[in-house]
Amino acid sequence: MSTFDTLGLDAPLIQAIQDLGFTKPSEVQQKAIPILLGEETDLVALAQTGTGKTAAFGFPLIQKIDPTRKHTQGLILSPTRELCLQITNEIKLYAKYIPGLHTVAIYGGASITEQASQIKRGAQIVVATPGRMKDMINRGLINITQIDYCILDEADEMLNMGFYEDIQDILSNTPKEKRTWLFSATMPKEVSVIAKKFMNQPVEITVGSKNSGASTIVHEYYVAGSRDRYQALKRLADAHPEIFSVVFCRTKRDCQKVAENLIEDGYNAAALHGDLSQNQRDLVMSSFRKKQIQMLVATDVAARGIDVDDITHVINYQLPDEIETYTHRSGRTGRAGKEGVSMVIVTRSELRKISHIEKIIQQKFTLKNIPTGMEICEIQLFALANKIKNTEINHDVDEYLPKINEVLDGLTKEELIKKIVSVEFGRFYNYYNKTRDLNASEPSDRGDRAERSEGYSSNADSVRYFINVGSRDGFNWGTLKDFIRDTVGLGKDDVYKVDVKDSFSFFNSDTTAKDIILETFHEFKVDGRFINVEVSTEGPGNFKGKPKGKRDFDRPGFKKSKPSFDKGGYQGKGGFDKKKKFEFDPAKKSKRRQGFG
Ligand code: AMP
């Protein structure tokens, strides 16, 4: 078995490693350290975050730096401020027994003058984000013309984030004979291009298999109806009472919405996305690190560089657009040799993406059932029993015991246990009792399986609306769907479950589109007639006449008995047929588009 002593590291590093409690080198360390210490070479290492890669390049770099000379000798480029600070901290810990060795972090969003003065005092190792580094070079605040080593960390992420040109500019300021060590979790074409263009016959090492995820991660998928994603997410969280997780959404908007819904539903959740200020993001990350937040709902960009070791679960609320991104997401768990679970909530139509990911990560996914309400109740019941068993007794309660005994007098031990457990358990039982199975059933012949397996009412993800036009106005489900979509400026699948009645209809949209739909149809007139949309509280089956609240029927300008739609109704994109009586108000349409985009 390989130990740190056999890798060729000097005593001050070994001492620091002992202080950190690292007992044995990780795979990437075993592979990279002897190569980097043994010869002057370029290196391409395929290794995920969490595998110990910082030490894999950090130990050799520190050992090769001459602390008696003040100029910058090693430059580490990293994609995000968070990762930059994390690397800097790690390097400082590793180099703590090496007097005179200074490491400085250079990143955006903080005082450039302060960073420049730290550099001026002498920094043999500089850890930088590409944008700020380029800025400092342009302003003549840093000199990297004499570096011996350049490390590109998370190269795939840097390229994903559009830093190619910055990297190219930065490297053009470094000496030709320096050594470049490139670390990347995946090997897309762009990274190979960098390796070819800027590196000299690099030695290649791979941890696990190429493009693969860390092997301590178990991958699971859950098949739900597209409108049940949120409910499925809650069940996954409730089935894991000790969950400490990152939940990935595709857009900032979804991320914010899911986090808000979770908070409203009583979870310790918070959103992390690019619309938050740096200060807000720092606060969220600090609460997450302290585990005050159990579910961090993040976009891919915002989650880059999350360096928290104990994340138990990564939940893919939606799969990423770029399948390669999955590796980065799942790599937030299973760090530092710990076990982690990466869960994916998918609809049937997304199932083929799972096989695609399996090929990329070269690991198999397990199909799991979304837990039923009663399964969750059982899990929570035992979690509660264990919590009671493991709770340390607070002796401050002793003085109240006589009075408490009086209150509870006459209860048997069994009754007492049942009552204590019921206090907490009741919450879950009341919520989950009689809830339906969320696992999406097999596709139906009609191909509209998602719609059929779901209820018609509103839920956290989907909103059901009433609209005061129907078949009497010449609409069928298809033309009404087109009319709503085109009027609001929505996408192909954004309006669904359209149910056309005689003089009114129902339809659904995702909750994210609710505001724009209601805003669009607020005071919305076609040829003097108000077209009114309201959130429905009734399903089509049990709708008994006019919904509650103020309706168009009551508004001036609407004559119920004389509908103004021609029988031909809506004629497709671009508005009503000019021959027909309704026309769009273009001013209104452009305002709406702005609001939604
Ligand atoms: P990294 O992949 O560099 O982000 O490292 C992930 C975590 O693993 C960090 O918290 C390191 O401190 C820790 N770590 C690095 N090397 C080892 C090791 N050999 N044994 C245990 N933990 C390690």
PDB file of N, CA and C in Angstrom, residues 371-442:
ATOM      1  N   PRO A 371     -40.710   7.147  -3.133  1.00  0.00           N
ATOM      2  CA  PRO A 371     -41.360   6.528  -1.982  1.00  0.00           C
ATOM      3  C   PRO A 371     -42.832   6.922  -1.871  1.00  0.00           C
ATOM      4  N   THR A 372     -43.634   5.992  -1.397  1.00  0.00           N
ATOM      5  CA  THR A 372     -45.047   6.313  -1.189  1.00  0.00           C
ATOM      6  C   THR A 372     -45.165   7.091   0.119  1.00  0.00           C
ATOM      7  N   GLY A 373     -46.314   7.715   0.285  1.00  0.00           N
ATOM      8  CA  GLY A 373     -46.549   8.481   1.506  1.00  0.00           C
ATOM      9  C   GLY A 373     -46.338   7.634   2.755  1.00  0.00           C
ATOM     10  N   MET A 374     -46.840   6.411   2.718  1.00  0.00           N
ATOM     11  CA  MET A 374     -46.740   5.566   3.915  1.00  0.00           C
ATOM     12  C   MET A 374     -45.306   5.102   4.167  1.00  0.00           C
ATOM     13  N   GLU A 375     -44.547   4.903   3.078  1.00  0.00           N
ATOM     14  CA  GLU A 375     -43.122   4.545   3.273  1.00  0.00           C
ATOM     15  C   GLU A 375     -42.401   5.687   3.980  1.00  0.00           C
ATOM     16  N   ILE A 376     -42.719   6.897   3.560  1.00  0.00           N
ATOM     17  CA  ILE A 376     -42.065   8.057   4.179  1.00  0.00           C
ATOM     18  C   ILE A 376     -42.448   8.152   5.653  1.00  0.00           C
ATOM     19  N   CYS A 377     -43.729   7.917   5.940  1.00  0.00           N
ATOM     20  CA  CYS A 377     -44.167   7.987   7.335  1.00  0.00           C
ATOM     21  C   CYS A 377     -43.377   6.986   8.179  1.00  0.00           C
ATOM     22  N   GLU A 378     -43.167   5.791   7.619  1.00  0.00           N
ATOM     23  CA  GLU A 378     -42.440   4.757   8.352  1.00  0.00           C
ATOM     24  C   GLU A 378     -40.988   5.194   8.606  1.00  0.00           C
ATOM     25  N   ILE A 379     -40.370   5.709   7.551  1.00  0.00           N
ATOM     26  CA  ILE A 379     -38.975   6.161   7.684  1.00  0.00           C
ATOM     27  C   ILE A 379     -38.876   7.249   8.743  1.00  0.00           C
ATOM     28  N   GLN A 380     -39.805   8.197   8.683  1.00  0.00           N
ATOM     29  CA  GLN A 380     -39.768   9.306   9.627  1.00  0.00           C
ATOM     30  C   GLN A 380     -40.017   8.815  11.059  1.00  0.00           C
ATOM     31  N   LEU A 381     -40.875   7.826  11.169  1.00  0.00           N
ATOM     32  CA  LEU A 381     -41.192   7.286  12.496  1.00  0.00           C
ATOM     33  C   LEU A 381     -39.936   6.695  13.132  1.00  0.00           C
ATOM     34  N   PHE A 382     -39.190   5.901  12.346  1.00  0.00           N
ATOM     35  CA  PHE A 382     -37.987   5.280  12.904  1.00  0.00           C
ATOM     36  C   PHE A 382     -36.877   6.305  13.124  1.00  0.00           C
ATOM     37  N   ALA A 383     -36.831   7.310  12.247  1.00  0.00           N
ATOM     38  CA  ALA A 383     -35.831   8.367  12.439  1.00  0.00           C
ATOM     39  C   ALA A 383     -36.109   9.082  13.752  1.00  0.00           C
ATOM     40  N   LEU A 384     -37.379   9.276  14.020  1.00  0.00           N
ATOM     41  CA  LEU A 384     -37.763   9.966  15.251  1.00  0.00           C
ATOM     42  C   LEU A 384     -37.418   9.111  16.474  1.00  0.00           C
ATOM     43  N   ALA A 385     -37.737   7.809  16.380  1.00  0.00           N
ATOM     44  CA  ALA A 385     -37.431   6.920  17.504  1.00  0.00           C
ATOM     45  C   ALA A 385     -35.926   6.926  17.788  1.00  0.00           C
ATOM     46  N   ASN A 386     -35.133   6.870  16.725  1.00  0.00           N
ATOM     47  CA  ASN A 386     -33.679   6.883  16.902  1.00  0.00           C
ATOM     48  C   ASN A 386     -33.200   8.213  17.474  1.00  0.00           C
ATOM     49  N   LYS A 387     -33.836   9.281  17.024  1.00  0.00           N
ATOM     50  CA  LYS A 387     -33.439  10.598  17.514  1.00  0.00           C
ATOM     51  C   LYS A 387     -33.701  10.684  19.023  1.00  0.00           C
ATOM     52  N   ILE A 388     -34.864  10.173  19.423  1.00  0.00           N
ATOM     53  CA  ILE A 388     -35.189  10.206  20.857  1.00  0.00           C
ATOM     54  C   ILE A 388     -34.157   9.387  21.624  1.00  0.00           C
ATOM     55  N   LYS A 389     -33.851   8.194  21.071  1.00  0.00           N
ATOM     56  CA  LYS A 389     -32.901   7.297  21.750  1.00  0.00           C
ATOM     57  C   LYS A 389     -31.523   7.959  21.883  1.00  0.00           C
ATOM     58  N   ASN A 390     -31.104   8.665  20.844  1.00  0.00           N
ATOM     59  CA  ASN A 390     -29.748   9.230  20.845  1.00  0.00           C
ATOM     60  C   ASN A 390     -29.651  10.632  21.445  1.00  0.00           C
ATOM     61  N   THR A 391     -30.784  11.199  21.813  1.00  0.00           N
ATOM     62  CA  THR A 391     -30.735  12.559  22.368  1.00  0.00           C
ATOM     63  C   THR A 391     -30.113  12.538  23.766  1.00  0.00           C
ATOM     64  N   GLU A 392     -29.158  13.424  23.963  1.00  0.00           N
ATOM     65  CA  GLU A 392     -28.564  13.509  25.293  1.00  0.00           C
ATOM     66  C   GLU A 392     -29.538  14.202  26.217  1.00  0.00           C
ATOM     67  N   ILE A 393     -29.638  13.663  27.434  1.00  0.00           N
ATOM     68  CA  ILE A 393     -30.621  14.246  28.354  1.00  0.00           C
ATOM     69  C   ILE A 393     -30.121  15.610  28.842  1.00  0.00           C
ATOM     70  N   ASN A 394     -30.987  16.584  28.783  1.00  0.00           N
ATOM     71  CA  ASN A 394     -30.663  17.910  29.290  1.00  0.00           C
ATOM     72  C   ASN A 394     -31.161  17.970  30.736  1.00  0.00           C
ATOM     73  N   HIS A 395     -30.210  17.995  31.686  1.00  0.00           N
ATOM     74  CA  HIS A 395     -30.618  17.892  33.089  1.00  0.00           C
ATOM     75  C   HIS A 395     -31.270  19.148  33.631  1.00  0.00           C
ATOM     76  N   ASP A 396     -31.300  20.173  32.804  1.00  0.00           N
ATOM     77  CA  ASP A 396     -32.037  21.365  33.228  1.00  0.00           C
ATOM     78  C   ASP A 396     -33.536  21.078  33.345  1.00  0.00           C
ATOM     79  N   VAL A 397     -33.966  19.986  32.710  1.00  0.00           N
ATOM     80  CA  VAL A 397     -35.397  19.671  32.800  1.00  0.00           C
ATOM     81  C   VAL A 397     -35.740  19.000  34.152  1.00  0.00           C
ATOM     82  N   ASP A 398     -34.663  18.545  34.858  1.00  0.00           N
ATOM     83  CA  ASP A 398     -34.922  17.760  36.079  1.00  0.00           C
ATOM     84  C   ASP A 398     -35.869  18.469  37.051  1.00  0.00           C
ATOM     85  N   GLU A 399     -35.630  19.762  37.226  1.00  0.00           N
ATOM     86  CA  GLU A 399     -36.428  20.467  38.241  1.00  0.00           C
ATOM     87  C   GLU A 399     -37.920  20.533  37.867  1.00  0.00           C
ATOM     88  N   TYR A 400     -38.197  20.375  36.563  1.00  0.00           N
ATOM     89  CA  TYR A 400     -39.620  20.433  36.154  1.00  0.00           C
ATOM     90  C   TYR A 400     -40.288  19.060  36.199  1.00  0.00           C
ATOM     91  N   LEU A 401     -39.434  18.017  36.427  1.00  0.00           N
ATOM     92  CA  LEU A 401     -39.971  16.659  36.304  1.00  0.00           C
ATOM     93  C   LEU A 401     -41.175  16.372  37.200  1.00  0.00           C
ATOM     94  N   PRO A 402     -41.095  16.769  38.490  1.00  0.00           N
ATOM     95  CA  PRO A 402     -42.273  16.459  39.327  1.00  0.00           C
ATOM     96  C   PRO A 402     -43.567  16.992  38.714  1.00  0.00           C
ATOM     97  N   LYS A 403     -43.519  18.225  38.216  1.00  0.00           N
ATOM     98  CA  LYS A 403     -44.749  18.811  37.648  1.00  0.00           C
ATOM     99  C   LYS A 403     -45.145  18.115  36.341  1.00  0.00           C
ATOM    100  N   ILE A 404     -44.114  17.779  35.539  1.00  0.00           N
ATOM    101  CA  ILE A 404     -44.408  17.068  34.284  1.00  0.00           C
ATOM    102  C   ILE A 404     -45.033  15.713  34.591  1.00  0.00           C
ATOM    103  N   ASN A 405     -44.479  15.054  35.633  1.00  0.00           N
ATOM    104  CA  ASN A 405     -45.040  13.754  36.035  1.00  0.00           C
ATOM    105  C   ASN A 405     -46.507  13.883  36.414  1.00  0.00           C
ATOM    106  N   GLU A 406     -46.804  14.991  37.072  1.00  0.00           N
ATOM    107  CA  GLU A 406     -48.219  15.218  37.444  1.00  0.00           C
ATOM    108  C   GLU A 406     -49.099  15.303  36.199  1.00  0.00           C
ATOM    109  N   VAL A 407     -48.594  16.064  35.229  1.00  0.00           N
ATOM    110  CA  VAL A 407     -49.379  16.242  33.992  1.00  0.00           C
ATOM    111  C   VAL A 407     -49.607  14.903  33.299  1.00  0.00           C
ATOM    112  N   LEU A 408     -48.538  14.081  33.282  1.00  0.00           N
ATOM    113  CA  LEU A 408     -48.612  12.831  32.518  1.00  0.00           C
ATOM    114  C   LEU A 408     -49.066  11.643  33.367  1.00  0.00           C
ATOM    115  N   ASP A 409     -49.457  11.933  34.575  1.00  0.00           N
ATOM    116  CA  ASP A 409     -49.835  10.875  35.504  1.00  0.00           C
ATOM    117  C   ASP A 409     -50.916   9.970  34.895  1.00  0.00           C
ATOM    118  N   GLY A 410     -50.780   8.684  35.117  1.00  0.00           N
ATOM    119  CA  GLY A 410     -51.819   7.761  34.662  1.00  0.00           C
ATOM    120  C   GLY A 410     -51.552   7.172  33.285  1.00  0.00           C
ATOM    121  N   LEU A 411     -50.577   7.704  32.565  1.00  0.00           N
ATOM    122  CA  LEU A 411     -50.292   7.133  31.244  1.00  0.00           C
ATOM    123  C   LEU A 411     -49.323   5.961  31.391  1.00  0.00           C
ATOM    124  N   THR A 412     -49.593   4.880  30.679  1.00  0.00           N
ATOM    125  CA  THR A 412     -48.641   3.774  30.710  1.00  0.00           C
ATOM    126  C   THR A 412     -47.446   4.152  29.823  1.00  0.00           C
ATOM    127  N   LYS A 413     -46.335   3.373  29.963  1.00  0.00           N
ATOM    128  CA  LYS A 413     -45.138   3.651  29.145  1.00  0.00           C
ATOM    129  C   LYS A 413     -45.513   3.594  27.661  1.00  0.00           C
ATOM    130  N   GLU A 414     -46.299   2.593  27.327  1.00  0.00           N
ATOM    131  CA  GLU A 414     -46.685   2.426  25.920  1.00  0.00           C
ATOM    132  C   GLU A 414     -47.474   3.620  25.388  1.00  0.00           C
ATOM    133  N   GLU A 415     -48.403   4.070  26.208  1.00  0.00           N
ATOM    134  CA  GLU A 415     -49.206   5.238  25.792  1.00  0.00           C
ATOM    135  C   GLU A 415     -48.317   6.465  25.635  1.00  0.00           C
ATOM    136  N   LEU A 416     -47.394   6.578  26.590  1.00  0.00           N
ATOM    137  CA  LEU A 416     -46.498   7.734  26.580  1.00  0.00           C
ATOM    138  C   LEU A 416     -45.658   7.751  25.298  1.00  0.00           C
ATOM    139  N   ILE A 417     -45.109   6.587  24.959  1.00  0.00           N
ATOM    140  CA  ILE A 417     -44.294   6.502  23.733  1.00  0.00           C
ATOM    141  C   ILE A 417     -45.140   6.874  22.525  1.00  0.00           C
ATOM    142  N   LYS A 418     -46.330   6.289  22.467  1.00  0.00           N
ATOM    143  CA  LYS A 418     -47.202   6.557  21.313  1.00  0.00           C
ATOM    144  C   LYS A 418     -47.487   8.052  21.205  1.00  0.00           C
ATOM    145  N   LYS A 419     -47.726   8.672  22.331  1.00  0.00           N
ATOM    146  CA  LYS A 419     -48.063  10.096  22.294  1.00  0.00           C
ATOM    147  C   LYS A 419     -46.860  10.948  21.881  1.00  0.00           C
ATOM    148  N   ILE A 420     -45.688  10.628  22.461  1.00  0.00           N
ATOM    149  CA  ILE A 420     -44.498  11.429  22.117  1.00  0.00           C
ATOM    150  C   ILE A 420     -44.236  11.342  20.618  1.00  0.00           C
ATOM    151  N   VAL A 421     -44.258  10.114  20.122  1.00  0.00           N
ATOM    152  CA  VAL A 421     -43.963   9.903  18.704  1.00  0.00           C
ATOM    153  C   VAL A 421     -45.020  10.573  17.823  1.00  0.00           C
ATOM    154  N   SER A 422     -46.259  10.524  18.283  1.00  0.00           N
ATOM    155  CA  SER A 422     -47.345  11.085  17.475  1.00  0.00           C
ATOM    156  C   SER A 422     -47.223  12.593  17.316  1.00  0.00           C
ATOM    157  N   VAL A 423     -46.621  13.259  18.316  1.00  0.00           N
ATOM    158  CA  VAL A 423     -46.487  14.712  18.232  1.00  0.00           C
ATOM    159  C   VAL A 423     -45.816  15.089  16.915  1.00  0.00           C
ATOM    160  N   GLU A 424     -44.711  14.397  16.605  1.00  0.00           N
ATOM    161  CA  GLU A 424     -43.954  14.716  15.402  1.00  0.00           C
ATOM    162  C   GLU A 424     -44.501  13.975  14.186  1.00  0.00           C
ATOM    163  N   PHE A 425     -44.824  12.702  14.430  1.00  0.00           N
ATOM    164  CA  PHE A 425     -45.239  11.844  13.329  1.00  0.00           C
ATOM    165  C   PHE A 425     -46.530  12.341  12.676  1.00  0.00           C
ATOM    166  N   GLY A 426     -47.394  12.925  13.483  1.00  0.00           N
ATOM    167  CA  GLY A 426     -48.688  13.391  12.996  1.00  0.00           C
ATOM    168  C   GLY A 426     -48.543  14.314  11.804  1.00  0.00           C
ATOM    169  N   ARG A 427     -47.517  15.140  11.837  1.00  0.00           N
ATOM    170  CA  ARG A 427     -47.278  16.117  10.778  1.00  0.00           C
ATOM    171  C   ARG A 427     -47.132  15.404   9.419  1.00  0.00           C
ATOM    172  N   PHE A 428     -46.298  14.357   9.415  1.00  0.00           N
ATOM    173  CA  PHE A 428     -46.085  13.616   8.168  1.00  0.00           C
ATOM    174  C   PHE A 428     -47.314  12.797   7.800  1.00  0.00           C
ATOM    175  N   TYR A 429     -47.893  12.182   8.848  1.00  0.00           N
ATOM    176  CA  TYR A 429     -49.027  11.311   8.567  1.00  0.00           C
ATOM    177  C   TYR A 429     -50.174  12.116   7.955  1.00  0.00           C
ATOM    178  N   ASN A 430     -50.452  13.267   8.542  1.00  0.00           N
ATOM    179  CA  ASN A 430     -51.563  14.063   8.033  1.00  0.00           C
ATOM    180  C   ASN A 430     -51.313  14.505   6.600  1.00  0.00           C
ATOM    181  N   TYR A 431     -50.046  14.780   6.293  1.00  0.00           N
ATOM    182  CA  TYR A 431     -49.724  15.242   4.948  1.00  0.00           C
ATOM    183  C   TYR A 431     -49.790  14.089   3.934  1.00  0.00           C
ATOM    184  N   TYR A 432     -49.196  12.963   4.328  1.00  0.00           N
ATOM    185  CA  TYR A 432     -49.024  11.896   3.342  1.00  0.00           C
ATOM    186  C   TYR A 432     -50.149  10.865   3.312  1.00  0.00           C
ATOM    187  N   ASN A 433     -50.973  10.865   4.350  1.00  0.00           N
ATOM    188  CA  ASN A 433     -52.047   9.905   4.398  1.00  0.00           C
ATOM    189  C   ASN A 433     -52.902  10.046   3.121  1.00  0.00           C
ATOM    190  N   LYS A 434     -53.088   8.987   2.425  1.00  0.00           N
ATOM    191  CA  LYS A 434     -53.935   8.936   1.216  1.00  0.00           C
ATOM    192  C   LYS A 434     -53.367   9.711   0.026  1.00  0.00           C
ATOM    193  N   THR A 435     -52.079  10.025   0.013  1.00  0.00           N
ATOM    194  CA  THR A 435     -51.539  10.669  -1.192  1.00  0.00           C
ATOM    195  C   THR A 435     -51.308   9.598  -2.252  1.00  0.00           C
ATOM    196  N   ARG A 436     -51.246  10.029  -3.510  1.00  0.00           N
ATOM    197  CA  ARG A 436     -51.175   9.052  -4.594  1.00  0.00           C
ATOM    198  C   ARG A 436     -49.723   8.671  -4.916  1.00  0.00           C
ATOM    199  N   ASP A 437     -49.620   7.602  -5.703  1.00  0.00           N
ATOM    200  CA  ASP A 437     -48.313   7.144  -6.164  1.00  0.00           C
ATOM    201  C   ASP A 437     -47.799   8.133  -7.222  1.00  0.00           C
ATOM    202  N   LEU A 438     -46.550   8.577  -7.071  1.00  0.00           N
ATOM    203  CA  LEU A 438     -46.027   9.557  -8.021  1.00  0.00           C
ATOM    204  C   LEU A 438     -45.211   8.916  -9.146  1.00  0.00           C
ATOM    205  N   ASN A 439     -44.973   7.607  -9.024  1.00  0.00           N
ATOM    206  CA  ASN A 439     -44.164   6.972 -10.071  1.00  0.00           C
ATOM    207  C   ASN A 439     -44.941   6.970 -11.377  1.00  0.00           C
ATOM    208  N   ALA A 440     -44.319   7.516 -12.428  1.00  0.00           N
ATOM    209  CA  ALA A 440     -45.018   7.633 -13.703  1.00  0.00           C
ATOM    210  C   ALA A 440     -45.285   6.249 -14.250  1.00  0.00           C
ATOM    211  N   SER A 441     -46.522   6.031 -14.691  1.00  0.00           N
ATOM    212  CA  SER A 441     -46.879   4.714 -15.210  1.00  0.00           C
ATOM    213  C   SER A 441     -46.344   4.566 -16.630  1.00  0.00           C
ATOM    214  N   GLU A 442     -46.480   3.376 -17.166  1.00  0.00           N
ATOM    215  CA  GLU A 442     -46.004   3.117 -18.524  1.00  0.00           C
ATOM    216  C   GLU A 442     -46.733   4.011 -19.520  1.00  0.00           C
TER     217      GLU A 442
END
